[in-house]
Coordinates of N, CA and C in Angstrom, one line a residue:
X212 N 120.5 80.0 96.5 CA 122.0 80.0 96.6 C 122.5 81.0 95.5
X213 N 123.9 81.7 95.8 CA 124.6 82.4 95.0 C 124.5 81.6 93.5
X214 N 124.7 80.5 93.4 CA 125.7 79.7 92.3 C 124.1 79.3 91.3
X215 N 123.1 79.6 91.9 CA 121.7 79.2 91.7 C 121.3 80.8 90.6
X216 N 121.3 81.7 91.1 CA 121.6 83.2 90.8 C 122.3 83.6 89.5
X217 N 123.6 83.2 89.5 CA 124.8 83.2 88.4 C 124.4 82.6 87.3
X218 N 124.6 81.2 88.0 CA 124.8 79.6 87.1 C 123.5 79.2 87.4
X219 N 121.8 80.2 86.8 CA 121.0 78.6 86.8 C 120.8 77.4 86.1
X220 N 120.1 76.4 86.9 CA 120.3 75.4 86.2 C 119.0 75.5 84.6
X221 N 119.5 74.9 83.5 CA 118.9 75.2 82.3 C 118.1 73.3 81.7
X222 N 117.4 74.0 80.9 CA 117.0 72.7 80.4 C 117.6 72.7 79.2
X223 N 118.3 71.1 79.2 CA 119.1 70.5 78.3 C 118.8 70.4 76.7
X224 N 117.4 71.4 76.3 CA 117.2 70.9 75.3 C 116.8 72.1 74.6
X225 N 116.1 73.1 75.3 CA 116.0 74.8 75.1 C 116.5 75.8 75.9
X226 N 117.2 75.2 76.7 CA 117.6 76.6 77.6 C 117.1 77.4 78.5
X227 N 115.8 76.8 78.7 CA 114.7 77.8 79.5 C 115.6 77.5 81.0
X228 N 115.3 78.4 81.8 CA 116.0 78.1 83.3 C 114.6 77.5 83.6
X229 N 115.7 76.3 84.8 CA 114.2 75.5 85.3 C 114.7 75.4 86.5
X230 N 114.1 74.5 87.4 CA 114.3 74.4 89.0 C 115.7 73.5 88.7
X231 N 116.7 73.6 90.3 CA 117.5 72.9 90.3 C 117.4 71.4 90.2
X232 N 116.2 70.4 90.1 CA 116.5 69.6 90.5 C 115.8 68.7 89.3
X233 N 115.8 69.4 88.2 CA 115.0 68.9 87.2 C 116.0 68.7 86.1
X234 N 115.6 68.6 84.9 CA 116.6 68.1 83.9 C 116.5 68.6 82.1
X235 N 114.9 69.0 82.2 CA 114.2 69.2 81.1 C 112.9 70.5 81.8
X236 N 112.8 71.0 80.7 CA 111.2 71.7 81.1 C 110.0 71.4 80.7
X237 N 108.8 71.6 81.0 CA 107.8 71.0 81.0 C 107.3 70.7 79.5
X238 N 107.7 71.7 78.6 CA 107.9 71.4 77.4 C 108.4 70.3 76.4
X239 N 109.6 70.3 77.0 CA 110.0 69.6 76.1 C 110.0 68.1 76.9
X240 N 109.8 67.7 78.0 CA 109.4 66.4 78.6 C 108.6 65.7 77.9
X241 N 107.3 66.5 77.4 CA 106.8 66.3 76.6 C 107.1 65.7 75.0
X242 N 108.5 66.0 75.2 CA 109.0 65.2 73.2 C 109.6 64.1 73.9
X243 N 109.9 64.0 75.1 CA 110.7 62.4 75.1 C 109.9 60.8 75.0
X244 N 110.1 60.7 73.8 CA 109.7 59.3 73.6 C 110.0 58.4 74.7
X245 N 109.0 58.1 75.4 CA 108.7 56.8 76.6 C 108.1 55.8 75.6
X246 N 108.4 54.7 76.5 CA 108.2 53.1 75.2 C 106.9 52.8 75.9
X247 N 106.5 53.2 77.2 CA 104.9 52.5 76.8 C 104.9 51.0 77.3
X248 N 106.1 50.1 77.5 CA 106.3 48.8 77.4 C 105.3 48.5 79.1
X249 N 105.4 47.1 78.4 CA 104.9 46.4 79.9 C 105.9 45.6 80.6
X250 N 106.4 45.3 81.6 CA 107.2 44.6 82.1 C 107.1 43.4 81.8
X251 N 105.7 43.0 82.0 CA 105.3 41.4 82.1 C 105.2 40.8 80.7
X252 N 104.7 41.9 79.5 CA 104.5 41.7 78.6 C 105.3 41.2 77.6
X253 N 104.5 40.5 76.0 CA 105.8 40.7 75.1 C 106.3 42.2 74.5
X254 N 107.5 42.6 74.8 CA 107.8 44.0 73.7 C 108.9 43.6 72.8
X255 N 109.7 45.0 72.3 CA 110.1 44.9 71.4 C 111.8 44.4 72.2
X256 N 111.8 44.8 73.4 CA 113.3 44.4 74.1 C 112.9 43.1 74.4
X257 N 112.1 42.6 75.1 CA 112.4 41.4 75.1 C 112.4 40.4 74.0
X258 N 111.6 40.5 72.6 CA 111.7 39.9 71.9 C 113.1 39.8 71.4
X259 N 114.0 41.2 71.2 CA 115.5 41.0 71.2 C 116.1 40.2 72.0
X260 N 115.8 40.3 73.0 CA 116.5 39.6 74.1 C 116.4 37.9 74.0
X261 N 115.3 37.5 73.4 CA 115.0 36.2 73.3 C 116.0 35.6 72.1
X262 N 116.2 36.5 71.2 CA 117.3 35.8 70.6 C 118.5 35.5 70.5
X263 N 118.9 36.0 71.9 CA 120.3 36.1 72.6 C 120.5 35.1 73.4
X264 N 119.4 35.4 74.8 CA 119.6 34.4 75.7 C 118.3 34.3 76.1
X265 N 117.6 33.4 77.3 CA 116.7 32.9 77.5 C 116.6 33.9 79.2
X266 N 115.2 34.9 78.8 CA 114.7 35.8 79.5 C 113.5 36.3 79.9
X267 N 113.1 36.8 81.0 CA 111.8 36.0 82.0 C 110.9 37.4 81.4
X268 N 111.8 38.7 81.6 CA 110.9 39.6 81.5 C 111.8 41.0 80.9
X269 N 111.1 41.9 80.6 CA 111.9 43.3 79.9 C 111.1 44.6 80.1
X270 N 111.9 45.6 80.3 CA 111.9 47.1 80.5 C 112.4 47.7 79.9
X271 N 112.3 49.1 79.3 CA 113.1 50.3 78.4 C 112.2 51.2 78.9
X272 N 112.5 52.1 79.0 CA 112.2 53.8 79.7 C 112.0 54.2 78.0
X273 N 113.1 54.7 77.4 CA 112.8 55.6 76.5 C 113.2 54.8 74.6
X274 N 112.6 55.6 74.1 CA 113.2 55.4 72.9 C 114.6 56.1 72.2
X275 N 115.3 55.3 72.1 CA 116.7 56.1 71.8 C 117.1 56.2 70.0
X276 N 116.4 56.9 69.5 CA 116.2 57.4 68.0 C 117.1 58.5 67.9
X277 N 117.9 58.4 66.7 CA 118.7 59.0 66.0 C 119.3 60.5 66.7
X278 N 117.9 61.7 66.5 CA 118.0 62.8 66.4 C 117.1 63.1 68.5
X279 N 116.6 62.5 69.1 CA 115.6 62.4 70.0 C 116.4 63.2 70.9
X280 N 115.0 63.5 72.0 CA 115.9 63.8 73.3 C 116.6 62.8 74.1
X281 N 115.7 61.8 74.1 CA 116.5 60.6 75.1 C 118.2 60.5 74.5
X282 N 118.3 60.9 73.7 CA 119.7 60.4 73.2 C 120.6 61.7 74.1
X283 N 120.3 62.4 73.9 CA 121.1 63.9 74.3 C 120.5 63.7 76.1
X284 N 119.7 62.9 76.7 CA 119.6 62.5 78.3 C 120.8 62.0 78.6
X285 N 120.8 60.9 77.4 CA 121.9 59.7 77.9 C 123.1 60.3 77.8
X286 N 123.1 61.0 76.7 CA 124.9 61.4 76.7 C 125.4 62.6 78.0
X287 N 124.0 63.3 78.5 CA 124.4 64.1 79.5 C 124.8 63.2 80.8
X288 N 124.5 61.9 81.1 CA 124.6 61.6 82.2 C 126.0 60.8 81.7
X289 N 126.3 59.9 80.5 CA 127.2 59.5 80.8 C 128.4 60.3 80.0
X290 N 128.6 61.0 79.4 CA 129.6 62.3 79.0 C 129.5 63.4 80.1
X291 N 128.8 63.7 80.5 CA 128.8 65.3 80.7 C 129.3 65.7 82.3
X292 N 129.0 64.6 82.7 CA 129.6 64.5 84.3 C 128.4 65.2 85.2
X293 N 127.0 64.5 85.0 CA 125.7 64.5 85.5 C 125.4 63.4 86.0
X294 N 126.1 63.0 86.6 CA 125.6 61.4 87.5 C 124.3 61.7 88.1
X295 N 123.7 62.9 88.5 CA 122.5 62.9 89.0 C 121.3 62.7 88.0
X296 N 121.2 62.8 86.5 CA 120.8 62.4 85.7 C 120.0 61.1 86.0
X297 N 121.1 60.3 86.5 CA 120.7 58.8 87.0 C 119.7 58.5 87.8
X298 N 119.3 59.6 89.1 CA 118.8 59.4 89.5 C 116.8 60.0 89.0
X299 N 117.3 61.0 88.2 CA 116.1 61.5 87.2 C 115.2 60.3 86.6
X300 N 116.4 59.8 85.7 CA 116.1 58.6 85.3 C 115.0 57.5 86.0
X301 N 115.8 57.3 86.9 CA 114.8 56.1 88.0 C 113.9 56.4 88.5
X302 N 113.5 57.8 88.8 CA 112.2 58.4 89.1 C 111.5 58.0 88.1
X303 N 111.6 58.6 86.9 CA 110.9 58.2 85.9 C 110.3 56.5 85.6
X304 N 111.0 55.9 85.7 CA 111.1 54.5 85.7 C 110.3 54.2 86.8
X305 N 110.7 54.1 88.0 CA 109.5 54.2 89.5 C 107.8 54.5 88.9
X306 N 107.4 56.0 87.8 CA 106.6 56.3 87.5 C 105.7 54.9 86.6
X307 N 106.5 54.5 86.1 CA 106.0 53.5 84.7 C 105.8 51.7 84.9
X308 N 107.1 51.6 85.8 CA 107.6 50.0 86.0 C 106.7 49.3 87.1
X309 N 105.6 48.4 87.0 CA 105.5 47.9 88.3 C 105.9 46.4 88.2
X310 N 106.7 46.3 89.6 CA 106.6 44.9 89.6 C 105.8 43.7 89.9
X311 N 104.5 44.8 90.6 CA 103.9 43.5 91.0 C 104.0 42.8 92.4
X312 N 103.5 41.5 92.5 CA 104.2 40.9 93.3 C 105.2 39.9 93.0
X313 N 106.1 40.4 91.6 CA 106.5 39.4 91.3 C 108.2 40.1 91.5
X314 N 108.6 40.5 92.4 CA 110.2 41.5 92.1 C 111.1 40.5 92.3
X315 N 112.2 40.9 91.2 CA 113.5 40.2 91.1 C 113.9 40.1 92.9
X316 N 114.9 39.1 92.2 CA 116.2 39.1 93.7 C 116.9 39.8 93.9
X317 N 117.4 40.3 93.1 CA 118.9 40.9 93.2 C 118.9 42.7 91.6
X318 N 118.9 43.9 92.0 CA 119.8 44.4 91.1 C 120.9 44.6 90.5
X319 N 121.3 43.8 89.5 CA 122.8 43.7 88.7 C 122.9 45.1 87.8
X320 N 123.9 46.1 88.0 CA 124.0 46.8 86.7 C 125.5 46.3 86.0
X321 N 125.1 46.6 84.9 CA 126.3 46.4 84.0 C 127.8 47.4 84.3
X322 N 128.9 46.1 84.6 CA 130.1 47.0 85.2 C 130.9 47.7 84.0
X323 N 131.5 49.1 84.7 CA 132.3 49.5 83.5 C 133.8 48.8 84.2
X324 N 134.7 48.8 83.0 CA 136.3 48.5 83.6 C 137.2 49.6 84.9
X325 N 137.6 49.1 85.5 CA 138.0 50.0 86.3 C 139.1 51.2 85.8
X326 N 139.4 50.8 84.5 CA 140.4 52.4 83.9 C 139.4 53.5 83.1
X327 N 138.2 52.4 82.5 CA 137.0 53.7 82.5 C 136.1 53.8 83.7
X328 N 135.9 53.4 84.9 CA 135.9 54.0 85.7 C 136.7 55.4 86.2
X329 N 138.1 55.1 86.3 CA 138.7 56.0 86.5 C 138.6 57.6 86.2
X330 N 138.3 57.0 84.5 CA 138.1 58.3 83.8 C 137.0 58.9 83.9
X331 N 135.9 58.1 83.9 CA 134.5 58.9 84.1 C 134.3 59.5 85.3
X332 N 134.6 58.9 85.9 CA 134.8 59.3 87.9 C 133.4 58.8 88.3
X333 N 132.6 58.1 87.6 CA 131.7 57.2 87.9 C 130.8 56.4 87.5
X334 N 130.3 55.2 87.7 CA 129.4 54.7 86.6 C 128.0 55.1 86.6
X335 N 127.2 55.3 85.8 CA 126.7 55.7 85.0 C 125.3 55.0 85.3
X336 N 125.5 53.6 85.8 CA 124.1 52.8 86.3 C 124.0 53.0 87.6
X337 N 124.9 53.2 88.5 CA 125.0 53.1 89.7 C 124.0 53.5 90.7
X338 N 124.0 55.3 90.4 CA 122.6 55.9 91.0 C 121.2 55.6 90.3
X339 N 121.2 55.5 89.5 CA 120.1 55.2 88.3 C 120.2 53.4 89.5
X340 N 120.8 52.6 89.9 CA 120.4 51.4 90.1 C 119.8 51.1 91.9
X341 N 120.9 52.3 92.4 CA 120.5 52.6 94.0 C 119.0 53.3 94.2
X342 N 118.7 53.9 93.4 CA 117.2 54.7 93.6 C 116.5 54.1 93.2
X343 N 116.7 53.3 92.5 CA 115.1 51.8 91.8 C 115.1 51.0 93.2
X344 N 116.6 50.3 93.7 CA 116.6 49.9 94.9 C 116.0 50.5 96.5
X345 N 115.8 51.8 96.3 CA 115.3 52.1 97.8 C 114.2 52.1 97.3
X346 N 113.1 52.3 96.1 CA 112.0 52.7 95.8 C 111.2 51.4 95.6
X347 N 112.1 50.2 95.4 CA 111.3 49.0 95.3 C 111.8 47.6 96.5
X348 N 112.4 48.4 97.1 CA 113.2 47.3 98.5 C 113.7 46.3 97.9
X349 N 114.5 46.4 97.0 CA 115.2 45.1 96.1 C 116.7 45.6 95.9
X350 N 117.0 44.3 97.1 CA 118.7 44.3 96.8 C 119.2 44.9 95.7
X351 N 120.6 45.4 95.4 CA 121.2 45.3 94.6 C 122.9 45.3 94.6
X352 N 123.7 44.9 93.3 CA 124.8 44.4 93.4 C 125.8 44.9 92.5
X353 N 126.6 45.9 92.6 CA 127.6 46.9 91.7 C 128.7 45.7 91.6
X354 N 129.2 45.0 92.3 CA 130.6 44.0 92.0 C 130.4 42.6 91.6
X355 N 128.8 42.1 91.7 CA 128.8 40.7 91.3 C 129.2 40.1 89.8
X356 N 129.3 41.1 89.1 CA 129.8 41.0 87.6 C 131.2 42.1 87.3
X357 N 132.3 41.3 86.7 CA 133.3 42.2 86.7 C 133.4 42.2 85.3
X358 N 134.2 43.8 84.9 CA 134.4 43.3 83.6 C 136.1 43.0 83.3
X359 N 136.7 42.1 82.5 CA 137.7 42.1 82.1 C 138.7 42.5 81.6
X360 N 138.3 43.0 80.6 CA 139.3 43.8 79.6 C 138.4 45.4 79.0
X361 N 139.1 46.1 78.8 CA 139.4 47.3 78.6 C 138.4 47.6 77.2
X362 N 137.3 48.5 77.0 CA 137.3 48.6 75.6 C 136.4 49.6 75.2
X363 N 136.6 50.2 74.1 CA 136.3 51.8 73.9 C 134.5 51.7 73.9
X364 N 134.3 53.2 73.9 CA 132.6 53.0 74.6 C 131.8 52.2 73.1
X365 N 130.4 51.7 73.5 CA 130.0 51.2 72.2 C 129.4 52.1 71.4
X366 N 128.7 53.1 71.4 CA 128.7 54.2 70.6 C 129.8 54.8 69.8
X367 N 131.0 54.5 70.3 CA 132.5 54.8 68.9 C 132.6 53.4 68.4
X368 N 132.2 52.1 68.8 CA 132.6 50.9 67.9 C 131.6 51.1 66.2
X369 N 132.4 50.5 65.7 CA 132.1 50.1 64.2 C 131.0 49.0 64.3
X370 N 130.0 49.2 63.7 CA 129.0 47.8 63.5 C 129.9 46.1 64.0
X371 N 130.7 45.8 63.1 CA 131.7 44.8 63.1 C 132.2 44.4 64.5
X372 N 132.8 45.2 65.2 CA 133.3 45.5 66.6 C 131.7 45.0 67.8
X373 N 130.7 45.6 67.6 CA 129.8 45.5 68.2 C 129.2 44.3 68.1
X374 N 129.3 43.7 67.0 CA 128.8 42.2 67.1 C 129.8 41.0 67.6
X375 N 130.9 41.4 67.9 CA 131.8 40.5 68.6 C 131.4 39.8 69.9
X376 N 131.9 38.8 69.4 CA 131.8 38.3 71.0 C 132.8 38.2 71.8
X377 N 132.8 38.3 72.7 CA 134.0 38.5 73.6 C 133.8 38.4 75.0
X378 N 134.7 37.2 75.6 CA 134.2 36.8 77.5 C 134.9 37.7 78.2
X379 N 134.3 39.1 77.9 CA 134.6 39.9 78.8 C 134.6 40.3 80.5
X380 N 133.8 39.3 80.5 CA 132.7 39.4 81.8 C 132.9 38.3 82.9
X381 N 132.9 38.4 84.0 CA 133.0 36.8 85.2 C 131.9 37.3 86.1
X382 N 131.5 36.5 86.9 CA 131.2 36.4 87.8 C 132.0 36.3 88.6
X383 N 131.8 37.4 90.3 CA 132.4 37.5 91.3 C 132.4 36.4 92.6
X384 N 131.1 36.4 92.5 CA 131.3 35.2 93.6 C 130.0 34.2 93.1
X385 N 129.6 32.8 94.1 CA 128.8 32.3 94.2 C 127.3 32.5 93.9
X386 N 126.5 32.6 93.2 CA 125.0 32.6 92.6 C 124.2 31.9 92.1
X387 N 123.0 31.5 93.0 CA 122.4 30.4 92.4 C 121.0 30.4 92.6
X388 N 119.8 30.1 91.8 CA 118.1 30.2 92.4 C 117.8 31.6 92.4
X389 N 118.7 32.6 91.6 CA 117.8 34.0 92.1 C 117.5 34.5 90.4
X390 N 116.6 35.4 90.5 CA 116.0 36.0 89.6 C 116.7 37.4 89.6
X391 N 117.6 37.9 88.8 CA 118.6 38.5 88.5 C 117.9 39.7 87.7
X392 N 117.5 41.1 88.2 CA 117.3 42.3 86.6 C 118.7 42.5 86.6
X393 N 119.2 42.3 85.1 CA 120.2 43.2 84.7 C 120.1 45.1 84.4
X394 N 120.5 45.6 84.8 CA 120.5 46.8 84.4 C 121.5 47.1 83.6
X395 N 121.2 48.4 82.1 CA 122.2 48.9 81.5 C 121.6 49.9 81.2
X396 N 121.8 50.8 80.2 CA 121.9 52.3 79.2 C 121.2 52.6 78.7
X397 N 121.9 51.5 77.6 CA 121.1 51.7 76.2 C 121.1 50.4 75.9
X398 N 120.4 49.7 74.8 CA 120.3 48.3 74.6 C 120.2 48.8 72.8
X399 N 121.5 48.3 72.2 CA 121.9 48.5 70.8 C 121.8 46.9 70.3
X400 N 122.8 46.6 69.9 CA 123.1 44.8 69.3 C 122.5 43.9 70.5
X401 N 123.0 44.4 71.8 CA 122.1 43.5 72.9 C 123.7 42.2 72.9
X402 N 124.4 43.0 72.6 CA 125.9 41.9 72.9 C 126.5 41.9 74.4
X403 N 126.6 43.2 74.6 CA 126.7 43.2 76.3 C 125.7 42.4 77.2
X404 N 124.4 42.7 77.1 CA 123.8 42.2 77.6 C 123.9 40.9 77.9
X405 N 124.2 40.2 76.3 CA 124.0 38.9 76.4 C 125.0 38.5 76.9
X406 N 126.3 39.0 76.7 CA 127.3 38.3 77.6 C 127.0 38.1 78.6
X407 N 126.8 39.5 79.7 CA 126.6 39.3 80.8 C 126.0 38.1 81.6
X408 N 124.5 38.3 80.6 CA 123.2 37.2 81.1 C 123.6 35.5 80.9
X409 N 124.8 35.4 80.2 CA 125.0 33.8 79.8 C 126.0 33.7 81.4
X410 N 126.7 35.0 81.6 CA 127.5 34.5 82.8 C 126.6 33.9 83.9
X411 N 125.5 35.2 84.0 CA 124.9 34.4 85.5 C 123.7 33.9 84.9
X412 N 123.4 33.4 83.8 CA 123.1 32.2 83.5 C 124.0 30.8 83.8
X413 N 124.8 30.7 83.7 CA 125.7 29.7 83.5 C 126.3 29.3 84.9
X414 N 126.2 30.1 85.9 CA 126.6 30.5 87.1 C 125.6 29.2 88.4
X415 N 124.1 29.2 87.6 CA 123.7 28.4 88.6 C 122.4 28.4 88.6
X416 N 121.6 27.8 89.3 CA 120.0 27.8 88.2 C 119.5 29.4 88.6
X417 N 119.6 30.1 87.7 CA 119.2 31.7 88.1 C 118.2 31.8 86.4
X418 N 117.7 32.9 86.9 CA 116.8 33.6 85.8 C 117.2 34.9 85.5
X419 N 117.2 35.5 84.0 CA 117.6 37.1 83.9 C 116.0 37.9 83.4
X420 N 116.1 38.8 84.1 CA 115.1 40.0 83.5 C 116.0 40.9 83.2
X421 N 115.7 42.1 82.1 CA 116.3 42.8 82.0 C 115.5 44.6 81.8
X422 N 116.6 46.0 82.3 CA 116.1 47.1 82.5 C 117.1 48.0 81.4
X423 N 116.4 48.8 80.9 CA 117.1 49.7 80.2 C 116.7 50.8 80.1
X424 N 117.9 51.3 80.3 CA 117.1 53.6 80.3 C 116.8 53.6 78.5
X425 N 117.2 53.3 77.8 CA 116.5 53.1 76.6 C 116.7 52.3 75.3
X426 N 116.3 52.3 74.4 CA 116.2 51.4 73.3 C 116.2 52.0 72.0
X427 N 117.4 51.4 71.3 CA 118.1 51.6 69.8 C 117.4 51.3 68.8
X428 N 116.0 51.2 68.8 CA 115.3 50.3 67.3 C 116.1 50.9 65.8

């Protein structure tokens, strides 16, 4: 295409022109810290997670360190107005995650409010949650968690702010007996998360696993 010619597409981290449908070049793929985790296993997210709320199993794609590439992945897809990012992402994920014969019920991603919806012009789990769904035949659910109130992204909150708790979160409708992956980002304090997971914990005898494009150690 013309716009292919002009405008190619570049990798996000040196510049080299690469195919349209890629994100990085072969090079530097090579520096992105993958965590290696097991799903089934103990790691370092689910041991976080255990001290929040009570959780069956855990995932993280990358390591999200200070200066890294994964950090400059994440900010392209949720700043830069790269929603297809998302779906890079889950490829990736597809490559690493197996479930086994053991797959959740239901995919949950973490909702944004609908006035940062507005602004983003879209969320940010969404495709990242539809392409794990057609690649592992497991439902999934963009509205069964709503969020409440309005509040700046967690990357500008102050430490203080981030450890707040706050019932930001409901449940949409009826849920009960399923094994629930949450999906989110990034997993920093693990406050979001845990909100979320006490709702549809609390909701009805359900179980949480949880998925993350990457991890704040």
């Amino acid at each position: 295409m013309i716009l292919d010619i002009f405008f190619p597409n570049r990798c996000i981290h040196c510049n080299r022109i690469i195919e349209a449908n890629l994100l990085v070049c072969n090079l530097c793929f090579e520096q992105i810290h993958f965590t290696y985790y097991h799903y089934f296993e103990d790691n370092f997210v689910k041991e976080k997670c255990k001290l929040l709320f009570p959780i069956e199993n855990a995932f993280a794609l990358m390591q999200f360190e200070k200066e890294n590439l994964s950090r400059k992945i994440i900010h392209e897809l949720k700043y830069k107005s790269r929603e297809n990012v998302g779906k890079i992402l889950a490829d990736w994920t597809t490559e690493r995650l197996d479930f086994k014969n053991e797959k959740p019920d239901l995919l949950v991603s973490v909702p944004l409010h609908p006035k940062k919806l507005k602004e983003r012009g879209y969320n940010q789990l969404h495709l990242f949650t539809e392409t794990l769904s057609n690649f592992y035949k497991i439902p999934f659910s963009h509205d069964l968690i709503k969020r409440n109130h309005y509040s700046k992204a967690q990357a500008l909150k102050d430490k203080k702010h981030r450890i707040e708790t706050e019932n930001i979160f409901s449940i949409t409708q009826k849920i009960s007996g399923k094994h629930i992956l949450l999906i989110d980002d990034v997993f920093t304090t693990g406050n979001t998360l845990s909100t979320v997971a006490w709702e549809i914990l609390k909701a009805g005898n359900n179980k949480v696993s949880v998925l993350v494009m990457a991890m704040d150690e």
